[in-house]
CSV table of C-alpha atoms and ligand atoms in Angstrom, one decimal:
chain,number,residue,atom,x,y,z
L,24,MET,CA,-37.8,48.6,14.2
L,25,MET,CA,-34.2,49.9,14.0
L,26,ILE,CA,-33.0,47.4,16.6
L,27,ASN,CA,-34.8,44.6,15.0
L,28,THR,CA,-33.1,45.2,11.6
L,29,ASN,CA,-29.7,45.4,13.2
L,30,GLN,CA,-30.3,42.1,15.0
L,31,ASN,CA,-31.5,40.6,11.7
L,32,ARG,CA,-28.3,41.8,10.0
L,33,ARG,CA,-26.1,40.4,12.7
L,34,GLN,CA,-27.9,37.1,12.6
L,35,PHE,CA,-27.5,37.0,8.9
L,36,TRP,CA,-23.7,37.4,9.2
L,37,GLN,CA,-23.5,34.9,12.0
L,38,ILE,CA,-25.3,32.3,9.9
L,39,THR,CA,-23.3,33.1,6.8
L,40,VAL,CA,-19.9,32.7,8.7
L,41,LEU,CA,-21.2,29.5,10.2
L,42,ILE,CA,-22.2,28.0,6.8
L,43,ALA,CA,-18.9,29.2,5.3
L,44,GLY,CA,-17.0,27.5,8.1
L,45,PHE,CA,-18.8,24.2,7.6
L,46,LEU,CA,-18.1,24.4,3.8
L,47,PHE,CA,-14.4,25.0,4.2
L,48,LEU,CA,-13.3,23.2,7.4
L,49,PRO,CA,-13.9,19.7,6.1
L,50,GLY,CA,-11.6,20.5,3.2
L,51,ILE,CA,-8.6,21.0,5.4
L,52,PRO,CA,-7.9,17.4,6.5
L,53,VAL,CA,-8.2,16.4,2.8
L,54,LEU,CA,-5.5,18.9,1.8
L,55,ALA,CA,-3.1,18.3,4.7
L,56,GLU,CA,-1.4,14.9,4.9
L,57,GLN,CA,-1.7,13.2,8.3
L,58,ARG,CA,1.4,13.5,10.3
L,59,VAL,CA,0.5,11.6,13.5
L,60,GLU,CA,0.7,7.9,13.4
L,61,ILE,CA,-2.3,5.9,14.5
L,62,ARG,CA,-1.3,3.6,17.4
L,63,GLU,CA,-4.5,1.6,17.8
L,64,TYR,CA,-7.2,0.5,15.4
L,65,GLN,CA,-10.5,-1.2,16.3
L,66,GLY,CA,-9.1,-2.3,19.6
L,67,THR,CA,-5.8,-3.7,18.2
L,68,LYS,CA,-2.5,-2.1,19.2
L,69,LEU,CA,-0.5,-1.3,16.1
L,70,GLY,CA,3.2,-1.7,15.6
L,71,SER,CA,5.5,1.1,14.3
L,72,GLY,CA,8.6,1.6,12.2
L,73,GLU,CA,10.9,0.6,15.0
L,74,ASP,CA,9.4,-2.9,15.2
L,75,PHE,CA,10.7,-3.8,11.7
L,76,ARG,CA,14.2,-5.2,11.5
L,77,GLU,CA,15.9,-3.8,8.5
L,78,ASN,CA,17.4,-6.6,6.5
L,79,SER,CA,16.8,-5.7,2.8
L,80,ILE,CA,19.1,-7.2,0.2
L,81,ARG,CA,20.6,-3.8,-0.7
L,82,GLY,CA,19.5,-1.5,2.2
L,83,VAL,CA,16.7,1.0,2.3
L,84,GLN,CA,15.9,2.4,-1.2
L,85,LYS,CA,15.0,6.1,-1.7
L,86,VAL,CA,12.6,6.4,-4.5
L,87,ASP,CA,11.9,9.8,-6.1
L,88,THR,CA,8.2,9.8,-7.0
L,89,LYS,CA,8.6,12.7,-9.4
L,90,ASN,CA,10.1,10.4,-12.0
L,91,TYR,CA,8.5,7.2,-10.6
L,92,ARG,CA,6.4,4.9,-12.8
L,93,LEU,CA,4.7,1.7,-11.9
L,94,VAL,CA,4.7,-0.6,-14.9
L,95,ILE,CA,2.2,-3.3,-15.3
L,96,ASP,CA,3.0,-5.6,-18.2
L,97,GLY,CA,3.8,-9.2,-19.3
L,98,LEU,CA,0.7,-11.2,-20.2
L,99,THR,CA,-1.7,-8.2,-20.4
L,100,ALA,CA,-3.8,-6.7,-23.2
L,101,ARG,CA,-2.2,-3.3,-22.5
L,102,LYS,CA,1.1,-2.2,-20.9
L,103,LEU,CA,0.5,0.4,-18.2
L,104,SER,CA,2.9,3.0,-16.9
L,105,LEU,CA,1.3,4.9,-14.0
L,106,SER,CA,2.7,7.9,-12.2
L,107,TYR,CA,2.6,8.3,-8.4
L,108,ASP,CA,-0.1,11.1,-8.7
L,109,GLU,CA,-2.2,8.9,-11.0
L,110,LEU,CA,-2.0,6.1,-8.5
L,111,GLN,CA,-3.0,8.4,-5.6
L,112,LYS,CA,-6.3,9.1,-7.4
L,113,LYS,CA,-7.3,5.4,-7.5
L,114,GLY,CA,-9.7,4.0,-4.9
L,115,HIS,CA,-7.9,3.0,-1.6
L,116,LEU,CA,-8.7,0.3,0.9
L,117,LYS,CA,-7.6,-0.2,4.5
L,118,LYS,CA,-6.5,-3.5,6.0
L,119,LEU,CA,-5.3,-4.6,9.4
L,120,VAL,CA,-2.6,-7.1,8.6
L,121,THR,CA,0.4,-8.7,10.4
L,122,LEU,CA,3.8,-9.1,8.6
L,123,HIS,CA,5.7,-12.1,9.9
L,124,CYS,CA,9.4,-12.4,8.9
L,125,VAL,CA,10.9,-15.9,8.9
L,126,GLU,CA,13.6,-14.5,11.3
L,127,GLY,CA,10.9,-14.5,14.0
L,128,TRP,CA,9.7,-11.0,14.4
L,129,SER,CA,6.3,-9.6,13.3
L,130,VAL,CA,4.5,-6.2,13.0
L,131,THR,CA,0.8,-5.6,12.9
L,132,ALA,CA,-0.1,-2.4,11.1
L,133,LEU,CA,-3.0,-0.7,9.3
L,134,TRP,CA,-2.1,-0.8,5.7
L,135,GLU,CA,-3.9,1.4,3.1
L,136,GLY,CA,-3.6,1.1,-0.6
L,137,ILE,CA,-4.9,0.2,-4.0
L,138,PRO,CA,-6.6,-3.2,-4.6
L,139,LEU,CA,-4.5,-5.0,-7.2
L,140,PRO,CA,-7.6,-6.4,-9.0
L,141,ASP,CA,-8.6,-2.8,-9.8
L,142,LEU,CA,-5.2,-2.1,-11.4
L,143,LEU,CA,-5.0,-5.5,-13.2
L,144,ALA,CA,-8.5,-4.8,-14.7
L,145,LEU,CA,-7.0,-1.7,-16.3
L,146,ALA,CA,-4.2,-3.7,-17.9
L,147,GLY,CA,-6.4,-6.7,-18.9
L,148,PRO,CA,-4.7,-10.0,-17.8
L,149,LEU,CA,-4.6,-12.5,-20.7
L,150,PRO,CA,-6.2,-15.9,-20.0
L,151,ARG,CA,-2.7,-17.6,-19.8
L,152,ALA,CA,-1.6,-15.4,-16.9
L,153,VAL,CA,-1.5,-17.3,-13.6
L,154,THR,CA,1.3,-15.6,-11.6
L,155,ILE,CA,2.0,-12.1,-10.6
L,156,ILE,CA,5.7,-11.2,-10.3
L,157,PHE,CA,6.7,-8.1,-8.4
L,158,HIS,CA,9.9,-6.3,-9.4
L,159,SER,CA,11.5,-3.8,-7.1
L,160,VAL,CA,14.0,-1.0,-7.6
L,161,ASP,CA,16.7,-2.9,-5.6
L,162,GLY,CA,16.4,-5.9,-8.0
L,163,TYR,CA,14.3,-7.9,-5.5
L,164,THR,CA,11.6,-10.1,-7.0
L,165,THR,CA,8.8,-12.3,-5.6
L,166,SER,CA,5.5,-13.7,-6.8
L,167,ILE,CA,2.0,-14.7,-5.9
L,168,PRO,CA,-0.7,-16.6,-7.8
L,169,LEU,CA,-3.1,-14.3,-9.7
L,170,GLN,CA,-6.1,-16.2,-8.4
L,171,ARG,CA,-5.1,-15.5,-4.8
L,172,VAL,CA,-4.8,-11.8,-5.5
L,173,GLN,CA,-8.3,-11.7,-7.0
L,174,GLN,CA,-9.9,-13.8,-4.3
L,175,LYS,CA,-8.5,-11.9,-1.4
L,176,ASN,CA,-8.5,-8.5,-3.0
L,177,LEU,CA,-4.9,-7.9,-2.1
L,178,ILE,CA,-3.5,-4.4,-2.1
L,179,ILE,CA,-0.3,-2.5,-2.7
L,180,ALA,CA,0.0,-0.1,0.2
L,181,ASP,CA,1.1,3.5,0.0
L,182,ARG,CA,0.2,4.3,3.7
L,183,ILE,CA,0.9,2.6,7.0
L,184,ASN,CA,-1.0,3.5,10.2
L,185,GLY,CA,-2.5,6.5,8.5
L,186,MET,CA,0.8,8.0,7.2
L,187,ILE,CA,2.5,8.0,3.9
L,188,LEU,CA,4.7,4.8,3.8
L,189,PRO,CA,8.3,5.6,5.0
L,190,SER,CA,11.1,4.6,2.7
L,191,ALA,CA,12.1,1.9,5.1
L,192,GLN,CA,8.8,0.2,4.7
L,193,GLY,CA,8.8,0.5,0.9
L,194,TYR,CA,7.8,3.9,-0.3
L,195,PRO,CA,6.1,4.4,-2.7
L,196,PHE,CA,4.5,0.9,-2.6
L,197,ILE,CA,4.7,-2.4,-0.6
L,198,PHE,CA,2.7,-5.5,-1.5
L,199,VAL,CA,0.6,-6.5,1.5
L,200,ALA,CA,0.9,-10.3,1.2
L,201,GLU,CA,-1.7,-11.4,3.7
L,202,GLU,CA,-1.1,-14.8,5.3
L,203,LYS,CA,2.3,-15.0,3.6
L,204,TRP,CA,5.8,-14.8,5.0
L,205,GLY,CA,7.6,-11.4,5.0
L,206,TYR,CA,9.7,-12.2,1.9
L,207,LYS,CA,6.5,-12.1,-0.2
L,208,TRP,CA,5.9,-8.5,0.9
L,209,ALA,CA,7.8,-6.8,-2.0
L,210,ARG,CA,8.8,-3.2,-1.1
L,211,TRP,CA,9.7,-0.3,-3.5
L,212,ILE,CA,7.7,-2.0,-6.3
L,213,SER,CA,8.4,-0.6,-9.7
L,214,ARG,CA,6.9,-3.3,-12.0
L,215,ILE,CA,4.1,-5.8,-11.8
L,216,GLU,CA,4.6,-8.6,-14.4
L,217,LEU,CA,1.9,-11.1,-15.4
L,218,SER,CA,3.4,-14.5,-16.1
L,219,ALA,CA,2.3,-18.0,-17.3
L,220,ASP,CA,4.9,-19.6,-15.0
L,221,PRO,CA,3.2,-21.2,-11.9
L,222,SER,CA,6.5,-22.1,-10.3
L,223,TYR,CA,8.4,-18.8,-10.8
L,224,ARG,CA,11.0,-18.3,-8.0
L,225,GLY,CA,11.9,-14.9,-6.8
L,226,TYR,CA,15.0,-13.7,-4.9
L,227,TRP,CA,14.6,-15.7,-1.6
L,228,GLU,CA,12.6,-18.4,-3.3
L,229,SER,CA,15.5,-19.2,-5.6
L,230,ARG,CA,17.7,-19.4,-2.5
L,231,GLY,CA,15.6,-22.1,-0.9
L,232,TYR,CA,12.6,-20.4,0.6
L,233,ASN,CA,9.2,-21.9,-0.2
L,234,THR,CA,7.5,-20.6,-3.3
L,235,LYS,CA,4.1,-20.6,-1.7
L,236,GLY,CA,5.3,-18.7,1.3
L,237,ASP,CA,2.3,-19.7,3.4
L,238,LEU,CA,2.6,-18.8,7.1
L,239,GLN,CA,1.0,-22.2,7.9
L,240,GLY,CA,3.2,-24.1,5.4
L,241,PRO,CA,6.9,-25.0,5.3
L,242,ILE,CA,9.5,-22.1,5.3
L,243,PHE,CA,11.9,-24.0,3.1
L,244,GLU,CA,11.3,-25.7,-0.2
L,245,PRO,CA,10.8,-29.5,0.3
C,17,MTE,N1,12.5,-4.8,-2.5
C,17,MTE,C1,12.6,-5.6,-1.4
C,17,MTE,N2,11.5,-6.0,-0.7
C,17,MTE,C2,11.6,-6.8,0.4
C,17,MTE,C3,12.8,-7.2,0.9
C,17,MTE,C4,14.0,-6.8,0.2
C,17,MTE,O1,15.1,-7.1,0.5
C,17,MTE,N3,13.8,-6.0,-0.9
C,17,MTE,N4,12.8,-8.0,2.0
C,17,MTE,C5,11.6,-8.8,2.3
C,17,MTE,C6,11.6,-9.4,3.6
C,17,MTE,S1,12.5,-10.8,3.8
C,17,MTE,C7,10.8,-9.0,4.7
C,17,MTE,S2,10.7,-9.8,6.1
C,17,MTE,C8,10.0,-7.7,4.5
C,17,MTE,C9,10.3,-6.7,5.6
C,17,MTE,O2,11.6,-6.5,5.6
C,17,MTE,P1,12.5,-5.7,6.6
C,17,MTE,O3,12.7,-6.6,7.7
C,17,MTE,O4,13.8,-5.4,6.0
C,17,MTE,O5,11.7,-4.5,7.1
C,17,MTE,O6,10.3,-7.0,3.3
C,17,MTE,C10,10.4,-7.9,2.2
C,17,MTE,N5,10.4,-7.1,1.0
C,18,MO,MO1,12.1,-11.5,6.0
């Protein structure tokens, strides 16, 4: 009888420790940020930071996310001003997309970020809005049709290959402009403006690059 009770007690503690372990262990990866870069995703080899050729108009920007705000305004029912922490809590989506620069290099990466349609829904685009203009902290601008963003559920990414986006790649946010040339991939985004101008021309577009920026289309404006 004595032995039996001791065994029961030991078993009770073993099971308790086991259950406690299962409850707490899954919490750890959520708390700790991933530090190891994913090199392959669903059979596709991923590129990495070294594969990008740094050619920004004013060099790599260092953004302090303590004071950071992403503003969404222009032709919207409400003007939004969202902190980095608020944006981290929004639903995220992963996409395997290749960035092609007009200079001839490209990088395939696993981008993860917030679907723009979700953010736009919070701001409430007015019916006249047809274009989204991205403004970045270095003064860079570029644009994309609103319809395209909605149809393709395009994201602004805050992670690349499972890691927080490095400054060189646009921390805190880069626009993942699927099927568009690299100059459409606005990095260090600080403002998303909704506009009624279908032929708005951003930094490179106003210097001769095609406004559509389609990989299949012409690089230069006709
Ligand atoms: N804010 C900002 N975003 C930017 C740029 C820039 O100069 N400033 N350059 C664009 C270009 S031309 C490309 S190809 C991609 C990748 O740029 P990288 O080659 O400098 O890494 O970022 C795009 N986004
Ligand atoms: Mo580019």
